[in-house]
PDB file of C-alpha atoms in Angstrom:
ATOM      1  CA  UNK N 146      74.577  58.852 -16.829  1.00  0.00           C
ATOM      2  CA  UNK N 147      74.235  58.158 -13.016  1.00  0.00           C
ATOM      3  CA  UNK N 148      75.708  60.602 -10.572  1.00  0.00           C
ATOM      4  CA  UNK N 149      77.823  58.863  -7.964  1.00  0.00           C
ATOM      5  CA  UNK N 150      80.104  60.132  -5.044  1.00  0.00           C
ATOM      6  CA  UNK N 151      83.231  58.805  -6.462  1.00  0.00           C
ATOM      7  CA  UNK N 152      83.301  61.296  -9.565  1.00  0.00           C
ATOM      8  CA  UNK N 153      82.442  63.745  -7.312  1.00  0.00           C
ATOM      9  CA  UNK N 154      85.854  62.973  -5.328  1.00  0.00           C
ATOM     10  CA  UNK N 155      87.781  63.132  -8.724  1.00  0.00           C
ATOM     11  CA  UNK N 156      85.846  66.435  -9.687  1.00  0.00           C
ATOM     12  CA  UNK N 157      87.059  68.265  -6.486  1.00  0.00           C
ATOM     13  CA  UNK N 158      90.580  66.591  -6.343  1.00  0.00           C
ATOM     14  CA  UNK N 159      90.933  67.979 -10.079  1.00  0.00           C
ATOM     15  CA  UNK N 160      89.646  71.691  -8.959  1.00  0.00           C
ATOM     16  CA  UNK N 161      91.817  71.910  -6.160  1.00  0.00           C
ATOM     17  CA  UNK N 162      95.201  71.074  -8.819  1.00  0.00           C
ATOM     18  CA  UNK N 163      94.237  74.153 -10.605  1.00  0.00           C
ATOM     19  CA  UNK N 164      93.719  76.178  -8.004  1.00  0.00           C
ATOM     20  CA  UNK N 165      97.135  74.854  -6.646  1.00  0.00           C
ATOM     21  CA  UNK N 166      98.650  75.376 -10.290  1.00  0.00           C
ATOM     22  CA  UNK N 167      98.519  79.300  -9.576  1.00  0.00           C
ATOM     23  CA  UNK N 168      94.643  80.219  -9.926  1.00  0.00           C
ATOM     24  CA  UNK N 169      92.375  81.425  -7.062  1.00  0.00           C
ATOM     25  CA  UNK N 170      88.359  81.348  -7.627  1.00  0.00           C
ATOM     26  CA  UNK N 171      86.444  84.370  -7.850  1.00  0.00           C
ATOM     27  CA  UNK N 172      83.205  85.689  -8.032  1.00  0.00           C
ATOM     28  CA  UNK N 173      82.807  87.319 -11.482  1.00  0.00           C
ATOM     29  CA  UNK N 174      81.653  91.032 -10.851  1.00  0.00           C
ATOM     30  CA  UNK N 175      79.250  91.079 -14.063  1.00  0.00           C
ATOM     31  CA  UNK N 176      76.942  87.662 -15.283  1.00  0.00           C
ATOM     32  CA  UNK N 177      78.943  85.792 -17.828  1.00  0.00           C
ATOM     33  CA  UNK N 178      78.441  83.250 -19.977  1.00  0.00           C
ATOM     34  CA  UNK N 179      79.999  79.542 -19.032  1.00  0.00           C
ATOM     35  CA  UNK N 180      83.329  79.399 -20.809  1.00  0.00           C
ATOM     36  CA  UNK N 181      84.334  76.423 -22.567  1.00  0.00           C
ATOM     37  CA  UNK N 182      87.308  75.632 -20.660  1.00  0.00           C
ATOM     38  CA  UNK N 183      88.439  72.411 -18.856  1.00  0.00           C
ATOM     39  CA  UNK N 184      87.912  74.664 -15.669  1.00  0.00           C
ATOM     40  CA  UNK N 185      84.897  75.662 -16.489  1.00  0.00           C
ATOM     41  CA  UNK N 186      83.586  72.486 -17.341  1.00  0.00           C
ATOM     42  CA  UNK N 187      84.851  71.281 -14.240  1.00  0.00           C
ATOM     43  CA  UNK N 188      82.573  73.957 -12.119  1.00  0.00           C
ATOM     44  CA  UNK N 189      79.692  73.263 -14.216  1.00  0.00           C
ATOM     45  CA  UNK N 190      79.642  69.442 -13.332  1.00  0.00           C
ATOM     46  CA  UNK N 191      80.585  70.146  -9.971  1.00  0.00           C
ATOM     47  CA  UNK N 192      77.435  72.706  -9.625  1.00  0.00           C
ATOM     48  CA  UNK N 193      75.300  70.252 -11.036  1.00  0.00           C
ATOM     49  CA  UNK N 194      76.343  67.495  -8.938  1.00  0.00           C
ATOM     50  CA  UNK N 195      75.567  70.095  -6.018  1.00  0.00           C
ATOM     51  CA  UNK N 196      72.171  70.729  -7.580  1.00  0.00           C
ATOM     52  CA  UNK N 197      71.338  66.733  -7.721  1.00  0.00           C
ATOM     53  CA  UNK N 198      72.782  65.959  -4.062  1.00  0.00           C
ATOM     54  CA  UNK N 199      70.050  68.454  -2.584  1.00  0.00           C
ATOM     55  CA  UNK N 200      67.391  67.275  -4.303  1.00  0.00           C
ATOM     56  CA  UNK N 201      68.046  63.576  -3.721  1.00  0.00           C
ATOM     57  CA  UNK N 202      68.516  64.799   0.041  1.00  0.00           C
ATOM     58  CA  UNK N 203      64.764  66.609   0.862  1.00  0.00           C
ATOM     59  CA  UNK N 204      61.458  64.843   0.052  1.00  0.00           C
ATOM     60  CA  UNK N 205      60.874  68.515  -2.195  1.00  0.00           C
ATOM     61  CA  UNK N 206      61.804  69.436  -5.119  1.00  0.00           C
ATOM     62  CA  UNK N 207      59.849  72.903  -4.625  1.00  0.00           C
ATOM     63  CA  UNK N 208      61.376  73.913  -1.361  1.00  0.00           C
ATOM     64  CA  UNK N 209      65.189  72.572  -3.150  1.00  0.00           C
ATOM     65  CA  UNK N 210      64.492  74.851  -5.922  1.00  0.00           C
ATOM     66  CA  UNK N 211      63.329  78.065  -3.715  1.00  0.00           C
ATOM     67  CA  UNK N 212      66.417  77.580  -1.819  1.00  0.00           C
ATOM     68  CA  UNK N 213      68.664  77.285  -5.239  1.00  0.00           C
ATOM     69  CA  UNK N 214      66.954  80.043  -6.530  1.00  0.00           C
ATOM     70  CA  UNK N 215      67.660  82.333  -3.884  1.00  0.00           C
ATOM     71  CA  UNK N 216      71.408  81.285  -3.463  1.00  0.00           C
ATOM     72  CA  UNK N 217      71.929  81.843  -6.741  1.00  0.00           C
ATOM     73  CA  UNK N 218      70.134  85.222  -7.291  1.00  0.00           C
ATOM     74  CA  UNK N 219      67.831  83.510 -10.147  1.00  0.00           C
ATOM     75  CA  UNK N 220      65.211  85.940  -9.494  1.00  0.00           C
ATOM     76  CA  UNK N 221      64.189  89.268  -6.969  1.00  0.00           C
ATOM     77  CA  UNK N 222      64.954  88.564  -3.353  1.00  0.00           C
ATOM     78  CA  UNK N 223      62.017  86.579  -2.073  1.00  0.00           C
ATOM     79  CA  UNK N 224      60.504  84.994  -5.475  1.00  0.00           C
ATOM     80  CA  UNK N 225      59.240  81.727  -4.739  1.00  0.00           C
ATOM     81  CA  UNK N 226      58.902  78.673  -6.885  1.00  0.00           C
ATOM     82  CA  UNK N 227      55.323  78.934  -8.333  1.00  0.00           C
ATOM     83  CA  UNK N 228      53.649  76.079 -11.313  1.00  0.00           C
ATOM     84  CA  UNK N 229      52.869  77.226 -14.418  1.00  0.00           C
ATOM     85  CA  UNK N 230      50.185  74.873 -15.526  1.00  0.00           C
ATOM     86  CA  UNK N 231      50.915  73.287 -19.162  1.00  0.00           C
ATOM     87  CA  UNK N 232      47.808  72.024 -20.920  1.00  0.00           C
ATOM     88  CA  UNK N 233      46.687  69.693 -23.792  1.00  0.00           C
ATOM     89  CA  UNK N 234      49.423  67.303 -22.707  1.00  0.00           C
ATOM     90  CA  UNK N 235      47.425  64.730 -20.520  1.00  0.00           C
ATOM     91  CA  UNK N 236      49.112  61.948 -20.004  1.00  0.00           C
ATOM     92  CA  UNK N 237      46.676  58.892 -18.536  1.00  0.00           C
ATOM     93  CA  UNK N 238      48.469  56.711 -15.720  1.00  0.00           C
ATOM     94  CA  UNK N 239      49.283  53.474 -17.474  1.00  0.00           C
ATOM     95  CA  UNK N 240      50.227  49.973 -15.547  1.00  0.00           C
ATOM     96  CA  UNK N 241      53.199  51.015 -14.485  1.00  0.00           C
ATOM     97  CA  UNK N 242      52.360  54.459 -12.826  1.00  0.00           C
ATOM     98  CA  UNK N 243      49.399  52.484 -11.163  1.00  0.00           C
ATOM     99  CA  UNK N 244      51.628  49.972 -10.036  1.00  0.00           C
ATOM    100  CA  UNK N 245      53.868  52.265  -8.151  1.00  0.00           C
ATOM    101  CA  UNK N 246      51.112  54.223  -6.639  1.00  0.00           C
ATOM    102  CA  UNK N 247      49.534  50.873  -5.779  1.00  0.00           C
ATOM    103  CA  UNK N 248      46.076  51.537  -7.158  1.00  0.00           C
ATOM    104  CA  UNK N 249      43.688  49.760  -9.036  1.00  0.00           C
ATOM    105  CA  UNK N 250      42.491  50.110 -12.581  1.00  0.00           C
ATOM    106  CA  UNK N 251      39.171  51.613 -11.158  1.00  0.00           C
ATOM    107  CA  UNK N 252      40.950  54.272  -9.156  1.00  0.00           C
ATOM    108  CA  UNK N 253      41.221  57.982 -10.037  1.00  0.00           C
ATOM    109  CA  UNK N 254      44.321  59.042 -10.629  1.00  0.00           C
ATOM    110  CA  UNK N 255      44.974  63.151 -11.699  1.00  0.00           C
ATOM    111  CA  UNK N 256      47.883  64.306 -14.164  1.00  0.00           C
ATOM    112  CA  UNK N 257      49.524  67.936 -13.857  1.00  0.00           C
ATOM    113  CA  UNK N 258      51.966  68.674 -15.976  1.00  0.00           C
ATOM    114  CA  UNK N 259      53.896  72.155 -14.696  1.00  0.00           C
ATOM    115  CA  UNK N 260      56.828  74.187 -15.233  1.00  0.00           C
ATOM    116  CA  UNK N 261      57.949  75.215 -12.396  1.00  0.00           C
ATOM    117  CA  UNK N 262      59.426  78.949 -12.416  1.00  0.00           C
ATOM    118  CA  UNK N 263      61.766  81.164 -10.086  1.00  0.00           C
ATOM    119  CA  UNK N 264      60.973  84.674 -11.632  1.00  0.00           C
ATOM    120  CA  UNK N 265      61.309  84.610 -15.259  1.00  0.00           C
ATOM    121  CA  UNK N 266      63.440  80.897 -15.609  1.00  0.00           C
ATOM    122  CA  UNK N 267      62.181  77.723 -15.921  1.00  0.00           C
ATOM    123  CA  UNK N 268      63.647  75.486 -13.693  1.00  0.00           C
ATOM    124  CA  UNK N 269      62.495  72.457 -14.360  1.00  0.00           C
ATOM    125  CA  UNK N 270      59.284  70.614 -16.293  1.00  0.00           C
ATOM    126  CA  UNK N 271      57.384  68.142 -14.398  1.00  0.00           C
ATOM    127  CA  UNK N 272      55.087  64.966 -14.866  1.00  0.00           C
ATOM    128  CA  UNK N 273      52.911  64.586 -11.959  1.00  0.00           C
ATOM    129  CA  UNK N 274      50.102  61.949 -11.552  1.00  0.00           C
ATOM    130  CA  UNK N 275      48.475  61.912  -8.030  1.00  0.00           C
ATOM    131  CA  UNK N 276      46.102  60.628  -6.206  1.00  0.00           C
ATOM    132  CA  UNK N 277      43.063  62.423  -5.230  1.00  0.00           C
ATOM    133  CA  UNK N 278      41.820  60.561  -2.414  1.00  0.00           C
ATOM    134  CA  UNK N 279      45.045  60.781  -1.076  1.00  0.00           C
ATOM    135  CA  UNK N 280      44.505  64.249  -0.560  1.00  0.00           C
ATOM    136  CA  UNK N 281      42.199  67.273   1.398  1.00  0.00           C
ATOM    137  CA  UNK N 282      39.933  68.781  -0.778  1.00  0.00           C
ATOM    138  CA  UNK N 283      41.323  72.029   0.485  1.00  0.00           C
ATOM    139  CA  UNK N 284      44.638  70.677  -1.769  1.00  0.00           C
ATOM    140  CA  UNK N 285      42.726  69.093  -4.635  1.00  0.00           C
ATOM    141  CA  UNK N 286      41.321  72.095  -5.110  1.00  0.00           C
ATOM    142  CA  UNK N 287      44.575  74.115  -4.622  1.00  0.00           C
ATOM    143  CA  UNK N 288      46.094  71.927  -7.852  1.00  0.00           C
ATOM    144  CA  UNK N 289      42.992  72.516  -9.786  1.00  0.00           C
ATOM    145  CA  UNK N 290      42.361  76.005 -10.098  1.00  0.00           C
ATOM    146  CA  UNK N 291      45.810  77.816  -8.956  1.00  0.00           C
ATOM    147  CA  UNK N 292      49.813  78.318  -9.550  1.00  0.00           C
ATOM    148  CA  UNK N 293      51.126  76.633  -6.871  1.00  0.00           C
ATOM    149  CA  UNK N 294      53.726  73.972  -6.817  1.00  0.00           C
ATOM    150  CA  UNK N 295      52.853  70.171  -5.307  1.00  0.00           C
ATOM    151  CA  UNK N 296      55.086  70.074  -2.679  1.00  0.00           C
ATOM    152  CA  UNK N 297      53.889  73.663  -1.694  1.00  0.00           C
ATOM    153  CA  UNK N 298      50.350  72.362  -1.848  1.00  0.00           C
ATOM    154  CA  UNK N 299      50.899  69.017  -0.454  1.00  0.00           C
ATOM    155  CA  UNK N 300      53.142  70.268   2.693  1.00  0.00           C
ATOM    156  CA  UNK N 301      51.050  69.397   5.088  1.00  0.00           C
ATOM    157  CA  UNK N 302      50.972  66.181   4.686  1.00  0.00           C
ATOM    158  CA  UNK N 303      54.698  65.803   5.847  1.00  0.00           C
ATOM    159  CA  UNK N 304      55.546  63.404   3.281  1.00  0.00           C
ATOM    160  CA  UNK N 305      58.678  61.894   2.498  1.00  0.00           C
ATOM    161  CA  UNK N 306      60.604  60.975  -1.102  1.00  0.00           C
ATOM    162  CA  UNK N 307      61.709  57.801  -2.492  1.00  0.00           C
ATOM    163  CA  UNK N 308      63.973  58.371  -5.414  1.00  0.00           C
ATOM    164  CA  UNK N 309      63.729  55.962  -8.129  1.00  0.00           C
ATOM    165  CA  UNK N 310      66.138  57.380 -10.585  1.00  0.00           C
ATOM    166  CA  UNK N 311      68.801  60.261 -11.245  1.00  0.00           C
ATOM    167  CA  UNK N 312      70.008  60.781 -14.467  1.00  0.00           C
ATOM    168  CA  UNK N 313      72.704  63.066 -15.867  1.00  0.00           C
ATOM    169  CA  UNK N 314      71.311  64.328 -19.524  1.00  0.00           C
ATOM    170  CA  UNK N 315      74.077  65.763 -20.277  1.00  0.00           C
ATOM    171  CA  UNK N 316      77.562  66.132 -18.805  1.00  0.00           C
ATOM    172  CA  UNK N 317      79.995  69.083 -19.577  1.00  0.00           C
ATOM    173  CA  UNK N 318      82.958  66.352 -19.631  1.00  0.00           C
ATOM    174  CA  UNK N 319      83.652  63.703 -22.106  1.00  0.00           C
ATOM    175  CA  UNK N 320      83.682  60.467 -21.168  1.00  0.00           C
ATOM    176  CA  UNK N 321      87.294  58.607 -19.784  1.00  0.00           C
ATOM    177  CA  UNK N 322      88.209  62.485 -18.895  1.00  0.00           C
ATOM    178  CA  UNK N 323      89.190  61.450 -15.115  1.00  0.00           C
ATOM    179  CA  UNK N 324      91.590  58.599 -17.227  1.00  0.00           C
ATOM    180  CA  UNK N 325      92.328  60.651 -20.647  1.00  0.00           C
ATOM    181  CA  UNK N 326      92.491  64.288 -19.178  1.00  0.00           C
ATOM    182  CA  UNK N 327      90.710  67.042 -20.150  1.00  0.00           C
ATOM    183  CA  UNK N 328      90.804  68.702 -23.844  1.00  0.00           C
ATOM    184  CA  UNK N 329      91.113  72.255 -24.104  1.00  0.00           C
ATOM    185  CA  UNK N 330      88.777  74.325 -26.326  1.00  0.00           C
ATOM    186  CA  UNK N 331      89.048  77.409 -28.389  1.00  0.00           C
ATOM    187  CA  UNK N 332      85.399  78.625 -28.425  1.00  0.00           C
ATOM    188  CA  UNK N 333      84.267  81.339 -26.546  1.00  0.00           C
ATOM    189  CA  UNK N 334      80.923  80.028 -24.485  1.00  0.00           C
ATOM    190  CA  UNK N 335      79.763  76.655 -23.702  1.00  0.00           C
ATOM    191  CA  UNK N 336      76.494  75.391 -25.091  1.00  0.00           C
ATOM    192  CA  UNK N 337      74.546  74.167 -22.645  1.00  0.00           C
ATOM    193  CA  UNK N 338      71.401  71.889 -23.973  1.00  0.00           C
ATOM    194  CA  UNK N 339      67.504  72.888 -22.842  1.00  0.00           C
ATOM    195  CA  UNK N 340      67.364  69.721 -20.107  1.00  0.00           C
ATOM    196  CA  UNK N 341      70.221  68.590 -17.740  1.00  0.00           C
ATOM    197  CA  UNK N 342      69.122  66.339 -15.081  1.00  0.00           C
ATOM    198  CA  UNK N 343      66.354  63.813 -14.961  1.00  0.00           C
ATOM    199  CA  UNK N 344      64.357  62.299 -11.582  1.00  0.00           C
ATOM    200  CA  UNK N 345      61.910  59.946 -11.203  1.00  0.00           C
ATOM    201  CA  UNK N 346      60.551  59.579  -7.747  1.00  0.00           C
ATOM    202  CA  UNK N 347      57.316  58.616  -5.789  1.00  0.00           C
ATOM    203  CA  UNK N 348      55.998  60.504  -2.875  1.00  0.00           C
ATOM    204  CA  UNK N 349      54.697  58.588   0.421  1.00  0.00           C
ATOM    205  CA  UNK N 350      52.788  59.342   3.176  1.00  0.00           C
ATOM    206  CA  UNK N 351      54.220  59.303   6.537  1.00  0.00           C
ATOM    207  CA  UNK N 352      52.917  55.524   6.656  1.00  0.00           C
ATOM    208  CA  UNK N 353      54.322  54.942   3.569  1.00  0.00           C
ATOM    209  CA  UNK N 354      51.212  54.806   1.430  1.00  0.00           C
ATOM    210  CA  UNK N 355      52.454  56.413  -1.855  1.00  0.00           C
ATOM    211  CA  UNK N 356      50.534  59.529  -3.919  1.00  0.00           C
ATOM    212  CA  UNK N 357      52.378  60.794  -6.319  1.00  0.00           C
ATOM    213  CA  UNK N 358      54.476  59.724  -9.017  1.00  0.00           C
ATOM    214  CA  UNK N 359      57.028  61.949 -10.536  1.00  0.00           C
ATOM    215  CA  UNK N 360      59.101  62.900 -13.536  1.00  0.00           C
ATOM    216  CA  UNK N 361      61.254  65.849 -13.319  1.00  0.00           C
ATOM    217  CA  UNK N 362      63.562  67.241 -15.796  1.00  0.00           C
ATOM    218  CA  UNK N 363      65.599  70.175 -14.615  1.00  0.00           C
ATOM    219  CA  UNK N 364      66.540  72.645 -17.564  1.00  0.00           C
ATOM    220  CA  UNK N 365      69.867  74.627 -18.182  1.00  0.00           C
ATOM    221  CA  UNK N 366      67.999  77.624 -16.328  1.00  0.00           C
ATOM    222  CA  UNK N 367      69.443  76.324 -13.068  1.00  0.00           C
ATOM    223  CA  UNK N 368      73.008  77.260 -14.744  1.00  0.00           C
ATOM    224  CA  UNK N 369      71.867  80.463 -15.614  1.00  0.00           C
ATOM    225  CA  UNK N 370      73.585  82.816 -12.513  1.00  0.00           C
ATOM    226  CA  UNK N 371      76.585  84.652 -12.280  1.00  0.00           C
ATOM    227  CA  UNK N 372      79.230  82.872 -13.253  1.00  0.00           C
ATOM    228  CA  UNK N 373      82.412  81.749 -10.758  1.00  0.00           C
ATOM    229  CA  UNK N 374      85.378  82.052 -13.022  1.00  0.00           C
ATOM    230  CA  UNK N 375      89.267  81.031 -12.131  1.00  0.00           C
ATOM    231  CA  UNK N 376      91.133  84.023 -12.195  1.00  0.00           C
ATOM    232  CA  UNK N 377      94.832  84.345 -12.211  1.00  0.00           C
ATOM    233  CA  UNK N 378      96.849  85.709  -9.515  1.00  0.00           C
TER     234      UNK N 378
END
């Protein structure tokens, strides 16, 4: 599911009514789980939808995420997004991924797949083939032998983003809700699956060369804070 502006409109025109209906929100005092309530629902989407706007917005998803991290208290004050390498998963650049980074069939391209981690959550897994020669070897060799995230590595090269996809993998409202309402539930928690949002996106040098393709799939980690919850008055 695409994330557009207009359901954005409906989400916040739908959490103002409740608050108007005689509910004020609240920070909860202790973590809590996400409750599966229409309001509840209705914060989770909005969150996400907060989550994809920044990314979309900045040309790095490492720099989004350090900043989301330490909004949201994800891990001790001044934890930084680091890359935990994940191996025997190589994925070789087929026709497509050479097509969008405009190289031959002769060219090297590199593959790094990562998690990439605020503290002890996983925030997101990512496919990454690059382009060597793109590079310094001061940041080839960064990627090859240490933790740290591409767009931390890459930074200097003051790149910029072009977004090629943004996909909703799961959405805590049913579809038709802004036409059918919203159902009430009786269970406790919401269940939240492992991925949530997908991107696919190439990274460009500042002449517009690209260097990187990407595939990023953020996880339900970046739900994992202290809750807001609608309180009565």
């Amino acid at each position: 599911m695409s994330l557009c502006p207009a359901k954005c409109i409906r989400i916040a025109v739908l959490a103002a009514a409740a608050i108007m209906l005689g509910t004020q929100i609240a920070v909860a005092q202790e973590p809590s789980q996400w409750l599966n309530t229409p309001a509840s629902r209705v914060e989770a989407l909005a969150i996400l939808q907060t989550l994809n706007a920044n990314l979309l917005s900045n040309a790095s998803a490492t720099f989004t995420l350090d900043r989301w991290c330490a909004a949201h208290k994800l891990a001790p004050e001044g934890s930084k997004i680091v890359a935990q390498r994940v191996g025997g998963q190589d994925k070789p650049a087929d026709e497509h991924i050479r097509d969008l980074l405009t190289v031959g069939p002769g060219e090297l391209i590199a593959y790094r797949r990562v998690r990439l981690v605020c503290g002890d959550r996983v925030l997101s897994e990512a496919d990454n083939w690059y382009v060597p020669a793109k590079l310094t070897a001061e940041m080839n060799q960064a990627l090859k032998t240490s933790d740290i995230a591409f767009g931390r590595a890459v930074q200097a090269l003051n790149f910029t983003r072009t977004n090629l996809s943004a996909k909703l993998l799961w959405s805590p409202l049913s579809e038709g809700w802004d036409m059918e309402g919203l159902i009430a539930h009786q269970t406790s928690s919401l269940s939240l699956p492992a991925f949530l949002l997908e991107h696919r996106a190439v990274l460009k040098l500042q002449d517009g060369t690209p260097f990187s393709a990407l595939v990023e799939s953020y996880t339900d980690k970046v739900l994992d804070f202290q809750v807001p919850r609608l309180l009565s008055q």
